[in-house]
Amino acid sequence: MRVEGEKPLGFFSSKGMNTLVAAVLLIAITLVIAVIVSTAISGLAKTGSAEVQTRAASFVNCSSSDIDVTQVYLDTGPMNVSRVAVRNNGQQRETIISAAMFNKTGFTAAPLTTFPVSLARGDVTNLLFNITGNVTCASFSQVVVTTECTFETFAQAPKNC
């Protein structure tokens, strides 16, 4: 039973929480939020920094990259195979990841070469395509060769035509 004018025991008065307890709780909550935010920002900064380093390294590695499609040969005889001669003119080893031969209507010849193809500096390789029913001398449009860093398009008339 409470006597008139007597204060209740504990942290709460009839008007609410004690001011000292409220201040301590406010500071504690603020510190917890600050720790959470700083941890999140630190993680984002580390992730962003790693991504920038990876992209910068990739750019430096690709700056000396250069390939050239030197010639395209169409054998429309019984073999129906096309050879695409590719030279690595760059200062480093290249990896050809894909190549496509197109005719004028957009159809592609099936590649017979298995990708990826590693190409040392200064070397030449031949990529093979099955041109049966798709690419002829009259319908040839272009060849696109893609490496990890660059691509080269050959849109001239092929040899043997």
XYZ file of C-alpha atoms in Angstrom:
161
model
C 0.000 0.000 0.000
C 1.263 3.375 -0.892
C 1.349 6.356 1.348
C 0.495 9.757 -0.082
C 3.670 11.657 -1.180
C 5.919 8.603 -1.018
C 7.963 7.808 -4.149
C 7.779 4.284 -5.589
C 10.848 2.069 -5.465
C 12.834 1.262 -8.632
C 13.559 3.070 -11.881
C 10.087 4.273 -12.597
C 8.308 7.103 -10.963
C 4.681 7.851 -11.412
C 5.728 10.114 -14.294
C 7.932 7.555 -16.166
C 11.554 6.427 -16.383
C 14.345 7.975 -14.364
C 16.319 10.536 -16.427
C 19.677 8.915 -15.713
C 18.472 5.518 -16.925
C 16.971 7.107 -20.049
C 20.276 8.840 -20.855
C 22.286 5.619 -20.392
C 19.880 3.658 -22.619
C 20.003 6.368 -25.291
C 23.819 6.298 -25.328
C 23.881 2.477 -25.467
C 21.426 2.353 -28.375
C 23.421 5.019 -30.232
C 26.658 3.052 -29.768
C 25.069 -0.176 -31.014
C 23.745 1.565 -34.133
C 27.152 3.190 -34.747
C 28.917 -0.187 -34.529
C 26.434 -1.792 -36.947
C 26.739 1.054 -39.475
C 30.550 1.192 -39.297
C 30.805 -2.588 -39.778
C 28.558 -2.437 -42.837
C 30.466 0.491 -44.364
C 33.807 -1.201 -43.702
C 32.607 -4.370 -45.450
C 31.383 -2.390 -48.461
C 34.672 -0.507 -48.685
C 36.678 -3.748 -48.654
C 34.458 -5.329 -51.309
C 34.622 -2.229 -53.517
C 38.388 -2.002 -53.123
C 38.872 -5.639 -54.146
C 36.670 -5.128 -57.214
C 38.630 -2.036 -58.280
C 41.921 -3.929 -57.890
C 40.584 -6.826 -59.989
C 39.380 -4.509 -62.748
C 42.637 -2.550 -62.741
C 44.671 -5.762 -63.041
C 42.431 -6.945 -65.877
C 42.856 -3.616 -67.692
C 46.640 -3.728 -67.330
C 46.731 -7.330 -68.604
C 44.530 -6.460 -71.586
C 46.350 -3.262 -72.573
C 48.936 -5.243 -74.581
C 46.367 -7.563 -76.161
C 46.083 -7.725 -79.966
C 44.933 -10.428 -82.370
C 44.533 -10.339 -86.130
C 42.443 -12.546 -88.405
C 44.945 -12.755 -91.238
C 42.854 -14.769 -93.682
C 39.744 -16.882 -94.152
C 39.862 -19.878 -96.495
C 36.682 -21.540 -97.798
C 36.942 -25.130 -99.035
C 33.570 -25.651 -100.675
C 34.645 -28.983 -102.169
C 33.877 -32.353 -100.606
C 35.247 -31.306 -97.178
C 33.091 -28.171 -96.718
C 35.488 -26.800 -94.099
C 36.606 -23.237 -93.567
C 39.936 -22.278 -91.971
C 40.309 -18.979 -90.147
C 43.955 -17.989 -89.579
C 44.422 -15.979 -86.359
C 47.722 -14.351 -85.307
C 48.577 -13.117 -81.815
C 50.204 -9.702 -82.396
C 50.060 -8.751 -78.716
C 52.727 -8.826 -76.036
C 51.240 -11.694 -74.047
C 49.595 -15.106 -74.401
C 46.000 -14.911 -75.645
C 43.106 -17.258 -75.033
C 40.525 -17.409 -77.818
C 37.222 -18.068 -76.084
C 34.898 -18.081 -79.095
C 34.638 -17.530 -82.832
C 31.688 -17.267 -85.182
C 31.390 -17.284 -88.969
C 28.286 -15.618 -90.427
C 26.687 -15.655 -93.839
C 24.802 -12.653 -95.250
C 21.466 -13.818 -93.812
C 22.874 -14.191 -90.288
C 23.272 -17.963 -90.142
C 26.433 -19.248 -88.477
C 28.736 -22.065 -89.459
C 29.286 -24.720 -86.794
C 32.750 -24.477 -85.218
C 34.847 -27.641 -85.418
C 37.515 -26.193 -83.120
C 37.120 -26.765 -79.388
C 37.388 -23.566 -77.322
C 39.233 -22.121 -75.479
C 42.354 -22.052 -77.673
C 45.617 -20.820 -76.158
C 47.791 -18.745 -78.480
C 51.359 -17.768 -77.542
C 52.776 -14.367 -78.457
C 53.513 -14.235 -82.208
C 51.894 -17.608 -82.972
C 49.272 -18.351 -85.630
C 46.468 -20.882 -85.272
C 43.705 -22.089 -87.581
C 40.111 -22.224 -86.380
C 37.937 -24.671 -88.327
C 34.254 -24.351 -89.255
C 31.804 -26.721 -90.943
C 30.328 -24.636 -93.770
C 28.040 -27.326 -95.228
C 24.888 -25.631 -96.512
C 25.501 -22.389 -94.585
C 28.421 -20.409 -95.977
C 29.515 -20.167 -99.599
C 31.789 -17.732 -101.397
C 28.748 -15.694 -102.426
C 27.070 -15.728 -99.007
C 30.100 -15.162 -96.724
C 29.642 -12.103 -94.489
C 32.173 -12.052 -91.647
C 34.110 -13.887 -88.952
C 34.325 -12.628 -85.365
C 37.053 -14.009 -83.075
C 36.869 -13.188 -79.352
C 39.575 -13.484 -76.695
C 39.414 -12.752 -72.977
C 40.471 -9.156 -73.711
C 39.542 -8.212 -77.253
C 37.806 -9.253 -80.469
C 38.624 -9.054 -84.164
C 36.243 -8.956 -87.129
C 37.193 -10.111 -90.636
C 34.716 -8.930 -93.291
C 36.798 -9.167 -96.490
C 36.361 -11.693 -99.279
C 37.731 -15.102 -98.281
C 40.474 -16.907 -100.214
C 39.640 -19.737 -102.624
C 36.658 -17.799 -103.987
